[in-house]
Short mmCIF file of C-alpha atoms and ligand atoms in Angstrom, two decimals:
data_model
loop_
_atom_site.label_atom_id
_atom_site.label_comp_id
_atom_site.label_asym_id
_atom_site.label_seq_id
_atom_site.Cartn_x
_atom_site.Cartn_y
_atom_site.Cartn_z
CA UNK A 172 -27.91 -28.40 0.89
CA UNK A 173 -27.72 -25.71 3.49
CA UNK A 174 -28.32 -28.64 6.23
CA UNK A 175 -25.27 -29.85 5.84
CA UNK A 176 -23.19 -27.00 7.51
CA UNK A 177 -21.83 -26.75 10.59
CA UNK A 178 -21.17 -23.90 12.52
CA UNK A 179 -17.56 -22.33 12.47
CA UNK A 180 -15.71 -21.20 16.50
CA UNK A 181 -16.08 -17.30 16.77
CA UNK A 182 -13.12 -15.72 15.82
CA UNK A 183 -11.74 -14.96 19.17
CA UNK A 184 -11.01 -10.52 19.01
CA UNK A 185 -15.03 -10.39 17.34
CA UNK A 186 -16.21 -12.45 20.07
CA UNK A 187 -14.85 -10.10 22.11
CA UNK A 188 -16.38 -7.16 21.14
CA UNK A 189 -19.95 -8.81 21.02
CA UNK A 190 -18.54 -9.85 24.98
CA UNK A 191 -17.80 -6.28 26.03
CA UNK A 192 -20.81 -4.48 24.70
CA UNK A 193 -23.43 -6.86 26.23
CA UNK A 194 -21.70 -6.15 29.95
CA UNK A 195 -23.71 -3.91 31.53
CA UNK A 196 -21.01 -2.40 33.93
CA UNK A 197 -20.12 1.25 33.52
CA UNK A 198 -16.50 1.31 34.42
CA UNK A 199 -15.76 -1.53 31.87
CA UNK A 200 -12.27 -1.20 29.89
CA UNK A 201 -12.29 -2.54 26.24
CA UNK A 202 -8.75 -3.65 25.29
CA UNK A 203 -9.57 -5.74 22.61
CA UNK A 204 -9.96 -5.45 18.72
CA UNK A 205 -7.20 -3.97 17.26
CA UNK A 206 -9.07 -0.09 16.47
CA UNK A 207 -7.47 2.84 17.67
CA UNK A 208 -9.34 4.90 20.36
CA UNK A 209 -8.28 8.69 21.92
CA UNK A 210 -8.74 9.55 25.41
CA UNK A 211 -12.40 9.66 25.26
CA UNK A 212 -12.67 6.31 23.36
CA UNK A 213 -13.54 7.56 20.13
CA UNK A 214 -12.15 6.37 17.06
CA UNK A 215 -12.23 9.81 15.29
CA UNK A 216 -12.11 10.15 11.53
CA UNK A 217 -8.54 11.45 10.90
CA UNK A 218 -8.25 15.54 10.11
CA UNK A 219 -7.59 14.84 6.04
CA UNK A 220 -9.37 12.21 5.37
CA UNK A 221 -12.38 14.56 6.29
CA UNK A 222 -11.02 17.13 4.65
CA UNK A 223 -10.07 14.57 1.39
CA UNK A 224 -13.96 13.66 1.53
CA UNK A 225 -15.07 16.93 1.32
CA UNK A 226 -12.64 17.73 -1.96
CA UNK A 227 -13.65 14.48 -3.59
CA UNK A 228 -17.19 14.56 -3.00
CA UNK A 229 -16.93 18.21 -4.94
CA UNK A 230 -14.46 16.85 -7.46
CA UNK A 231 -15.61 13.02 -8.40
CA UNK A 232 -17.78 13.18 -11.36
CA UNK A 233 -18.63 9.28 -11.78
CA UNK A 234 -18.70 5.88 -9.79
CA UNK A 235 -17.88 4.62 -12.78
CA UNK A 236 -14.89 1.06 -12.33
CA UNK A 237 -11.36 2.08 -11.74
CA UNK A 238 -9.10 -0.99 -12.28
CA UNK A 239 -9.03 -4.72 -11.28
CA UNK A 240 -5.93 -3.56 -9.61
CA UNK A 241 -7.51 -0.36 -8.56
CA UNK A 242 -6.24 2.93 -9.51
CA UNK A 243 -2.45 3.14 -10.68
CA UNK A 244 -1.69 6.11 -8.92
CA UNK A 245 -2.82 4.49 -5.50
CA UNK A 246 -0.22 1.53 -6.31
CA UNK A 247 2.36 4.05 -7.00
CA UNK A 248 1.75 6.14 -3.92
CA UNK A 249 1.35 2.90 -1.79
CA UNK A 250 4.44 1.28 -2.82
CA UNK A 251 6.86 4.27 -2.22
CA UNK A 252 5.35 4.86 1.01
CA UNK A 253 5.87 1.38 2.16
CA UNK A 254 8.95 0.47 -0.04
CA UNK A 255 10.55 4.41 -0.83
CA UNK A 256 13.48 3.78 -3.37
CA UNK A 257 14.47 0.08 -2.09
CA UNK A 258 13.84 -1.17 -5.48
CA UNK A 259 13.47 -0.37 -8.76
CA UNK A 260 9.97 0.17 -9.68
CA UNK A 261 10.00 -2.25 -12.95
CA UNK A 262 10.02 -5.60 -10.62
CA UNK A 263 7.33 -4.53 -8.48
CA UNK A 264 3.53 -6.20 -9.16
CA UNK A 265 0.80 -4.39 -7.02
CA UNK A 266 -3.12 -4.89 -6.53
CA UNK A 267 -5.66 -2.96 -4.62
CA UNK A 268 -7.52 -5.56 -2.13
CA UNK A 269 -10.33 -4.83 0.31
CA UNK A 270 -8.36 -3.71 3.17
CA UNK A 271 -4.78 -5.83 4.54
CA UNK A 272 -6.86 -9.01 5.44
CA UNK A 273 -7.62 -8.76 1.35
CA UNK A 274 -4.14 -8.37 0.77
CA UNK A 275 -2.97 -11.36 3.17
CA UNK A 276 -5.51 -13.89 1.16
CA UNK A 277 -4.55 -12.61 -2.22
CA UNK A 278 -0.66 -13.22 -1.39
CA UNK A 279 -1.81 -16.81 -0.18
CA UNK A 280 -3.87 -17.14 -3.31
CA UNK A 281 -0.54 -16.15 -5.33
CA UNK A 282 1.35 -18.57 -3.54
CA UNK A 283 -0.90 -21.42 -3.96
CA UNK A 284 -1.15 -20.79 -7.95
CA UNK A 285 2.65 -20.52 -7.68
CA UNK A 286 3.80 -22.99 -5.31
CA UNK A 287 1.06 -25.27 -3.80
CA UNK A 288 3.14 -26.87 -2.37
CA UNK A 289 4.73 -23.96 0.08
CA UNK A 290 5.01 -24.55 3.91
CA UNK A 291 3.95 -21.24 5.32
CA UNK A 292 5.83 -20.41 8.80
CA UNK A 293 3.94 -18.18 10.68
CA UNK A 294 5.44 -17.03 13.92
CA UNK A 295 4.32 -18.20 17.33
CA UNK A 296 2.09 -16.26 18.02
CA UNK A 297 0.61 -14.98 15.21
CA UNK A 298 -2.34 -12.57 14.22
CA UNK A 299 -5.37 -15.63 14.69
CA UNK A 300 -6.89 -14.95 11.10
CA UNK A 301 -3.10 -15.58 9.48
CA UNK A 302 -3.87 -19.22 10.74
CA UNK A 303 -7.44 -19.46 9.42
CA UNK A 304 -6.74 -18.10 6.14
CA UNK A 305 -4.10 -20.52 6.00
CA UNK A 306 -6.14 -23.41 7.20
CA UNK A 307 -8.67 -22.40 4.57
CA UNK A 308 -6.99 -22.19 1.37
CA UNK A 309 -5.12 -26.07 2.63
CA UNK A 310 -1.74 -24.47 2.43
CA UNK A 311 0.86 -26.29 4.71
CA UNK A 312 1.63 -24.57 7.81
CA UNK A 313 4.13 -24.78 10.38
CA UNK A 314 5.51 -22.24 12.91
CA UNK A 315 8.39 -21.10 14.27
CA UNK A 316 9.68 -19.65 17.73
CA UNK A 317 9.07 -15.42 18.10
CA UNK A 318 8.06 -14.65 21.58
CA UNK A 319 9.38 -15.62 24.47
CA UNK A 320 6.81 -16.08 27.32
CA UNK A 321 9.32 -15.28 30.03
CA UNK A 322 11.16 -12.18 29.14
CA UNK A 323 8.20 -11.16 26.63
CA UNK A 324 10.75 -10.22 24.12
CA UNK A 325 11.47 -11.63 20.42
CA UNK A 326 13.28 -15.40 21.03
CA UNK A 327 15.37 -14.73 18.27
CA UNK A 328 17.26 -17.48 18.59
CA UNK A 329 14.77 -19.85 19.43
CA UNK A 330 13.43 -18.28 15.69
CA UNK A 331 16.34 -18.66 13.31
CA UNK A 332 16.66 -22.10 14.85
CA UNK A 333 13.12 -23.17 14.07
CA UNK A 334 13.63 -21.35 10.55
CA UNK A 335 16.01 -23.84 9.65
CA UNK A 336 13.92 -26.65 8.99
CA UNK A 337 12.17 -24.69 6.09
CA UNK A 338 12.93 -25.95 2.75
CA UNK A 339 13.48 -23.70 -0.67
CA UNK A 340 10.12 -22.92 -2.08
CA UNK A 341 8.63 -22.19 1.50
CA UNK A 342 6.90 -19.05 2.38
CA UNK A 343 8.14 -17.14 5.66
CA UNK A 344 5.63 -14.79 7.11
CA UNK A 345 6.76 -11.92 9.05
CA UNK A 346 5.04 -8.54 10.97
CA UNK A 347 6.54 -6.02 9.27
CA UNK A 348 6.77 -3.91 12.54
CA UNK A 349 4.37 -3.57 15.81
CA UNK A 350 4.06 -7.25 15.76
CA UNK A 351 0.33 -8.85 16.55
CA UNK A 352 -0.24 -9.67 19.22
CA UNK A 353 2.56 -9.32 21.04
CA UNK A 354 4.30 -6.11 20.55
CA UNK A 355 7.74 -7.44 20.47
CA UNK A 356 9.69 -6.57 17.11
CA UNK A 357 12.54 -7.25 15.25
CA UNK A 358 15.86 -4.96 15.32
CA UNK A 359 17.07 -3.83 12.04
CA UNK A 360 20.19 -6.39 12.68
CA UNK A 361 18.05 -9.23 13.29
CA UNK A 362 16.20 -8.07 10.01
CA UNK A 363 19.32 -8.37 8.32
CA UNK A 364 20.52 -11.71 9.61
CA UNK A 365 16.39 -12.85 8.81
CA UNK A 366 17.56 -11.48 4.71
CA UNK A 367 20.78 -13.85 5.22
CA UNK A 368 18.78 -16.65 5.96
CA UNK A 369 16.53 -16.26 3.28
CA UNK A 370 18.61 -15.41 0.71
CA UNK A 371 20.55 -18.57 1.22
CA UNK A 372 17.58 -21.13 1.79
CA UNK A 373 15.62 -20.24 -1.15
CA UNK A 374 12.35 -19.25 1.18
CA UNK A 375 10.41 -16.21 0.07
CA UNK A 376 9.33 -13.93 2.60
CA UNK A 377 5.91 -12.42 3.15
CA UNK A 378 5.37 -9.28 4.74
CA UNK A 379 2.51 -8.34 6.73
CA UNK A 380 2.28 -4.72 7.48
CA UNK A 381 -0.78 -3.33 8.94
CA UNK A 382 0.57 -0.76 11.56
CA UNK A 383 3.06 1.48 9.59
CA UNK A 384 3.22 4.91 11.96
CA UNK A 385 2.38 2.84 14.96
CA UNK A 386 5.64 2.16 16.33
CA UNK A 387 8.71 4.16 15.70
CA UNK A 388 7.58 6.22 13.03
CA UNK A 389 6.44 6.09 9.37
CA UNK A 390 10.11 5.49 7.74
CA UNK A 391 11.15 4.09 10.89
CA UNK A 392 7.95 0.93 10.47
CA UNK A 393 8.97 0.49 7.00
CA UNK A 394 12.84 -0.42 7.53
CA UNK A 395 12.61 -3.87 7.93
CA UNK A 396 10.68 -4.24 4.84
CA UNK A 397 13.07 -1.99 2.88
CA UNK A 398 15.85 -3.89 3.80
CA UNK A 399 14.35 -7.61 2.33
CA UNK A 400 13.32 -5.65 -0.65
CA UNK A 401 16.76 -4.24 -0.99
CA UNK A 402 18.20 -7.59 -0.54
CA UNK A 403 16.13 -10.23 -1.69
CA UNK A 404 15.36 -11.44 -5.04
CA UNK A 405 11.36 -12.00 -4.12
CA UNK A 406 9.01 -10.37 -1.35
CA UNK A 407 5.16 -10.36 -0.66
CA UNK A 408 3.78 -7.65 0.99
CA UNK A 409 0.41 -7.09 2.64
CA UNK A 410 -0.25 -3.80 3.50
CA UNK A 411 -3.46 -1.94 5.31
CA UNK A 412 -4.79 1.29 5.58
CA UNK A 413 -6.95 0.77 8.23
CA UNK A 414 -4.89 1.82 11.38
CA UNK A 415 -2.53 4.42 10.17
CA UNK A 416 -5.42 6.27 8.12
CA UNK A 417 -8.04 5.38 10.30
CA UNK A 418 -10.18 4.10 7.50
CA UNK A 419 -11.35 0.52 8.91
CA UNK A 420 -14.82 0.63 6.92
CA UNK A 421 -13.41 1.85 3.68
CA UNK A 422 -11.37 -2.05 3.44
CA UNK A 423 -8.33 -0.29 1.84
CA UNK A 424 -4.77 -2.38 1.42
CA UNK A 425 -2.55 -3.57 -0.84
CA UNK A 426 -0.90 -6.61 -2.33
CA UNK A 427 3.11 -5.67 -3.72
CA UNK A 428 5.00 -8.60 -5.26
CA UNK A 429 8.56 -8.00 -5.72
CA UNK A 430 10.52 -10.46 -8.28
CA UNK A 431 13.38 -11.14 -9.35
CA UNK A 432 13.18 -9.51 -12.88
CA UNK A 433 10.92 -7.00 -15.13
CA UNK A 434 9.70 -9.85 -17.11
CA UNK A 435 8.34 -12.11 -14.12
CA UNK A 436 6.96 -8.95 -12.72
CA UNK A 437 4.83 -8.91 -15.75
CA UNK A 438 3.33 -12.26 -15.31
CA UNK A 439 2.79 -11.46 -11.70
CA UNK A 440 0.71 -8.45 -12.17
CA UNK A 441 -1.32 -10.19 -14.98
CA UNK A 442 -2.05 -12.86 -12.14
CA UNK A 443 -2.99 -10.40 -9.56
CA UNK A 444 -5.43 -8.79 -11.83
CA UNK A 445 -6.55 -12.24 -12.43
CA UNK A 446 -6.96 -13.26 -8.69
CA UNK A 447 -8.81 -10.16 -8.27
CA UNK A 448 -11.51 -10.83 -11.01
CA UNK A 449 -12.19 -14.00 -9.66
CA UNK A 450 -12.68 -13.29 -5.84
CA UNK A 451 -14.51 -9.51 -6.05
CA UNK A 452 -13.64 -8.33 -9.27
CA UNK A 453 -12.93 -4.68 -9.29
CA UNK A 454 -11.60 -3.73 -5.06
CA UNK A 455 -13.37 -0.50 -3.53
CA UNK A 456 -11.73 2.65 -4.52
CA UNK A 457 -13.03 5.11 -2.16
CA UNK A 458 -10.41 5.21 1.02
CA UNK A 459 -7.91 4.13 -1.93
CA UNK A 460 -8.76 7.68 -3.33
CA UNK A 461 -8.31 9.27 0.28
CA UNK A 462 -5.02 7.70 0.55
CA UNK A 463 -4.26 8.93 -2.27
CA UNK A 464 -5.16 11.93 -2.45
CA UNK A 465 -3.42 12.66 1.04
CA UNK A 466 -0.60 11.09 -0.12
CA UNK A 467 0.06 13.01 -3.27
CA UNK A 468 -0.72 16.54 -1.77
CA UNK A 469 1.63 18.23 0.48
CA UNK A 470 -0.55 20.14 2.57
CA UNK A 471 -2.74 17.14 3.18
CA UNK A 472 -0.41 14.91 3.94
CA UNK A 473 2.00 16.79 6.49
CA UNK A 474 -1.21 16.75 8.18
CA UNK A 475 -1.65 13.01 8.21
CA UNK A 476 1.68 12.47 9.09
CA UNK A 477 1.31 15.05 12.33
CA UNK A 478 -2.09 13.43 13.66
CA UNK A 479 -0.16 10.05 12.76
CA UNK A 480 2.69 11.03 14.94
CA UNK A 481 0.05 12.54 17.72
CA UNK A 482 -1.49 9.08 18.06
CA UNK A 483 1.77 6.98 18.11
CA UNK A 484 3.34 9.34 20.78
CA UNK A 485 -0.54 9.30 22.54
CA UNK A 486 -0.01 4.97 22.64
CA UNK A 487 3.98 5.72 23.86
CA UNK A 488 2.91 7.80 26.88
CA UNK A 489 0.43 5.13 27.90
CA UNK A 490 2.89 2.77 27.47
CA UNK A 491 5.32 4.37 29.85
CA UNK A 492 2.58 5.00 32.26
CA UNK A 493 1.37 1.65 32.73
CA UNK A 494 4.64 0.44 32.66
CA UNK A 495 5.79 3.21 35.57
CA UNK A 496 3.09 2.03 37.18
CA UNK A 497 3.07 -1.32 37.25
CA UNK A 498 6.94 -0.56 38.53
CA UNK A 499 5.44 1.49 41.57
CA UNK A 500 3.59 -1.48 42.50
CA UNK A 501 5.39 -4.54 42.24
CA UNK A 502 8.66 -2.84 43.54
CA UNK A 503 9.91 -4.08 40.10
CA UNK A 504 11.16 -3.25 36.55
CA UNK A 505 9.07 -6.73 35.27
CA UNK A 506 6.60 -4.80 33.40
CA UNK A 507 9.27 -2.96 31.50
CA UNK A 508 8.93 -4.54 28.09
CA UNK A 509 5.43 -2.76 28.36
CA UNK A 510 7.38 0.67 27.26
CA UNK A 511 10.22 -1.56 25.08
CA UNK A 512 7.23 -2.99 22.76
CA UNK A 513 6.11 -0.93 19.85
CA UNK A 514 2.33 -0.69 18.61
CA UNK A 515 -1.10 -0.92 19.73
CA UNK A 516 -0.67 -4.56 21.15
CA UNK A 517 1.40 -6.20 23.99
CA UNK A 518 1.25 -9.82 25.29
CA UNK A 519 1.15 -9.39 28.71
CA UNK A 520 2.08 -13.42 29.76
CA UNK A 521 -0.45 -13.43 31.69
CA UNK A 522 -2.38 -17.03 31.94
CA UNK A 523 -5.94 -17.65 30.93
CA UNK A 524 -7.34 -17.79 34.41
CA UNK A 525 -5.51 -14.49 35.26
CA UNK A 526 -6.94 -12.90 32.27
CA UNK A 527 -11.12 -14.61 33.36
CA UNK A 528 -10.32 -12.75 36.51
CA UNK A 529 -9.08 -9.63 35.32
CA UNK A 530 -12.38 -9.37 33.12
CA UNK A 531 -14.54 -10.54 36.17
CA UNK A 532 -13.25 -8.70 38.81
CA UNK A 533 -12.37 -5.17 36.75
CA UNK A 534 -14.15 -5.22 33.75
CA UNK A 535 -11.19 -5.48 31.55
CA UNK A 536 -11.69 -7.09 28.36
CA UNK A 537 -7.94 -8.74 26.74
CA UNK A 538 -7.99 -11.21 24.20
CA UNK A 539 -7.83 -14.75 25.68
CA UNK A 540 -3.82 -15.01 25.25
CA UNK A 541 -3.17 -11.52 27.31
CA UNK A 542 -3.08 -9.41 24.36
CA UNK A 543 -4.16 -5.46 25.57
CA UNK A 544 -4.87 -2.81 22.71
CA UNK A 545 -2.75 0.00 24.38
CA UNK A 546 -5.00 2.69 22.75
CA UNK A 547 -8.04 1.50 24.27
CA UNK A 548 -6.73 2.98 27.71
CA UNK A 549 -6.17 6.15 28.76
CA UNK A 550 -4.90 8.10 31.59
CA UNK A 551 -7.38 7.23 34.15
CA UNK A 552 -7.78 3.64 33.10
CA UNK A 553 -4.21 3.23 33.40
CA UNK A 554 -4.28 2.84 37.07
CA UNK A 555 -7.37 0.48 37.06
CA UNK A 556 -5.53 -1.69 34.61
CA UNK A 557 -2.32 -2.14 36.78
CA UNK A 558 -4.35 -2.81 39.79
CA UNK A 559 -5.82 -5.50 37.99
CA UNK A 560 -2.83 -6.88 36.46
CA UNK A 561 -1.30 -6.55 40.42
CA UNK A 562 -4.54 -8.17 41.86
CA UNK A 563 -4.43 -10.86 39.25
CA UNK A 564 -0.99 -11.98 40.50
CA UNK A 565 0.27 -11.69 36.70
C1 LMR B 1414 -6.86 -7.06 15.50
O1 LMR B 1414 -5.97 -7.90 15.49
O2 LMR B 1414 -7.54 -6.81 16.50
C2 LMR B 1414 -7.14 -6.28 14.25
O3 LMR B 1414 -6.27 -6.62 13.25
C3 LMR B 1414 -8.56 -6.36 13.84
C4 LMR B 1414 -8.96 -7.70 13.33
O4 LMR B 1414 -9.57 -7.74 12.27
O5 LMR B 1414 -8.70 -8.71 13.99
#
């Protein structure tokens, strides 16, 4: 039986990282996967989740199952930190998943016992594994206009024109802020005209949020979100601990639904719990329980928020560097959108060959498509990434 498979393409950011550590050069620059990194290129363990550990290992008294949705007061922390007061609690639906990429297949799971029939439009670009998941479960797919190539900015025109050829019953999948990979985002105004749009062709949106804290700030990330939810009878959202708590490993997100009424939100949550049984049962609890706990205590959690903020203001000022930089060199303000875009990722536009050379020639390591992980640079590697980019002819 096992004969008969064939072997799948490497996921493009893993192959990366297997790429980078097998180059023997000391001066190489890792800007791929999507981890964050300080200036020494650690990825430290964030201040209270260490200290969280160290209360829960003296607190927990058994291993014993939590949930199939995972622990209630994890859902209720998670959804007021994503959604605050946008809606009323009674038509939300919520599931623990292993981490945001659990939460993105469990919303596509939903939809498929829902609507099998749903075109999913994914932007263009999109995060790659969006596209595979898709691909996997046979859901239709189709995508619309987001970046342009030329200014590097959102094409939102080029977006709500593409948009318009989705039918009622469709599913449109959005970034909820510090878009992957290209670090363009929407303005609240666009957000609002995206609501419009939905609200009067019957689509549902689907949010994926893995970066909240990233880009202008913890409320900040979230408005876009709040504003569908605030608006719109239906929302999906996928949401991930991983960046903004620094707890890859631990595989801790979340799946919220958001329906119309009380009594659909019922049915939903009895088919999350359902979806959950039948793909891993009972999600890990363990960063959910960090988050939680950090959440939910106010000492705790003005300390997340601070070392949050430290790291988001750390990825700014390397922004702005490169980006003054790049200015110095070229005589020119063309890397600009370098300190406009918000995250850990930017699409640089530069081409294929451009980006063999840059890894060839310097060391630097981009996803195929020009996407840099801003935190994997720091002050010093600033300079030897413009030179490349300069040298490159990008
Ligand atoms: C990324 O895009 O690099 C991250 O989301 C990590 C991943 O799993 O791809």
């Amino acid at each position: 039986m096992l004969s008969n498979l064939s072997e799948h393409p490497a996921d493009k950011i893993l192959a990366l990282v297997a790429a980078f550590k097998e180059d023997p050069r000391d001066q190489k620059v890792d800007l791929g996967v999507g981890v964050y990194k300080d200036a020494e290129g650690r990825t430290p363990v964030m201040r209270a989740i260490k200290t969280a550990e160290k209360q829960l290992w003296e607190a927990e008294t058994t291993k014993a199952y939590v949930g199939l949705t995972g622990d209630p007061a994890f859902n209720a922390a998670m959804r007021r930190l994503i959604l605050a007061d946008a809606v009323e609690d009674a038509r939300l639906a919520s599931a623990a998943t292993p981490g945001g990429t659990g939460a993105v297949r469990q919303a596509l799971e939903l939809v498929k016992l829902a609507n099998p029939d749903a075109t999913i439009w994914v932007s263009d670009p999109t995060w790659p594994n969006h596209l595979t998941i898709i691909k996997y479960l046979g859901l239709p797919m189709q995508t619309y206009r987001y970046f342009d190539s030329e200014t590097r900015a959102v094409d939102f025109a080029g977006m709500m024109h593409d948009l318009r050829h989705a039918k009622a019953g469709d599913v449109i999948l959005l970034h909820g802020c510090c878009h992957n990979p290209s670090g363009a985002n929407l303005t609240l105004d666009e957000w609002g005209a995206v609501a419009d749009f939905i609200e009067a062709s019957g689509t549902t949106p689907m949010i994926d949020i893995a970066y909240q804290g990233f880009g202008d700030g913890l409320e900040q990330d979230a408005g876009g979100t709040r504003l569908l939810a605030g608006r719109l009878p239906e929302l999906l959202i996928a949401a991930s601990c991983s960046k903004n708590f620094g707890i890859y490993r631990e595989r801790t997100g979340i799946l919220i639904a958001l329906s119309d009424t009380a009594a659909v939100a019922k049915v939903t949550q009895n088919n999350l719990a359902f979806l959950n049984r039948q793909n891993y049962s009972f999600p890990p609890d363990h960063g959910a329980r960090l988050v939680t706990m950090i959440l939910e205590d106010e000492t705790l959690r003005a300390d997340w928020e601070a070392e949050l903020e430290e790291v988001r203001l750390g990825m700014l000022g390397l922004r702005e560097q490169l980006a003054a930089e790049l200015r110095q060199r070229t005589n020119s303000d063309r890397f600009d959108f370098i300190a406009a875009h918000r995250g850990m990722f930017s699409r640089l536009g530069a081409t294929p060959d451009q980006v063999a050379a840059m890894r060839a020639d310097h060391g630097i390591y981009m996803v195929g498509d020009s996407r840099i992980n801003v935190a994997g640079l720091n002050a010093k590697t600033v300079p030897v990434l413009a030179n490349a980019i300069v040298a490159a002819g990008v």
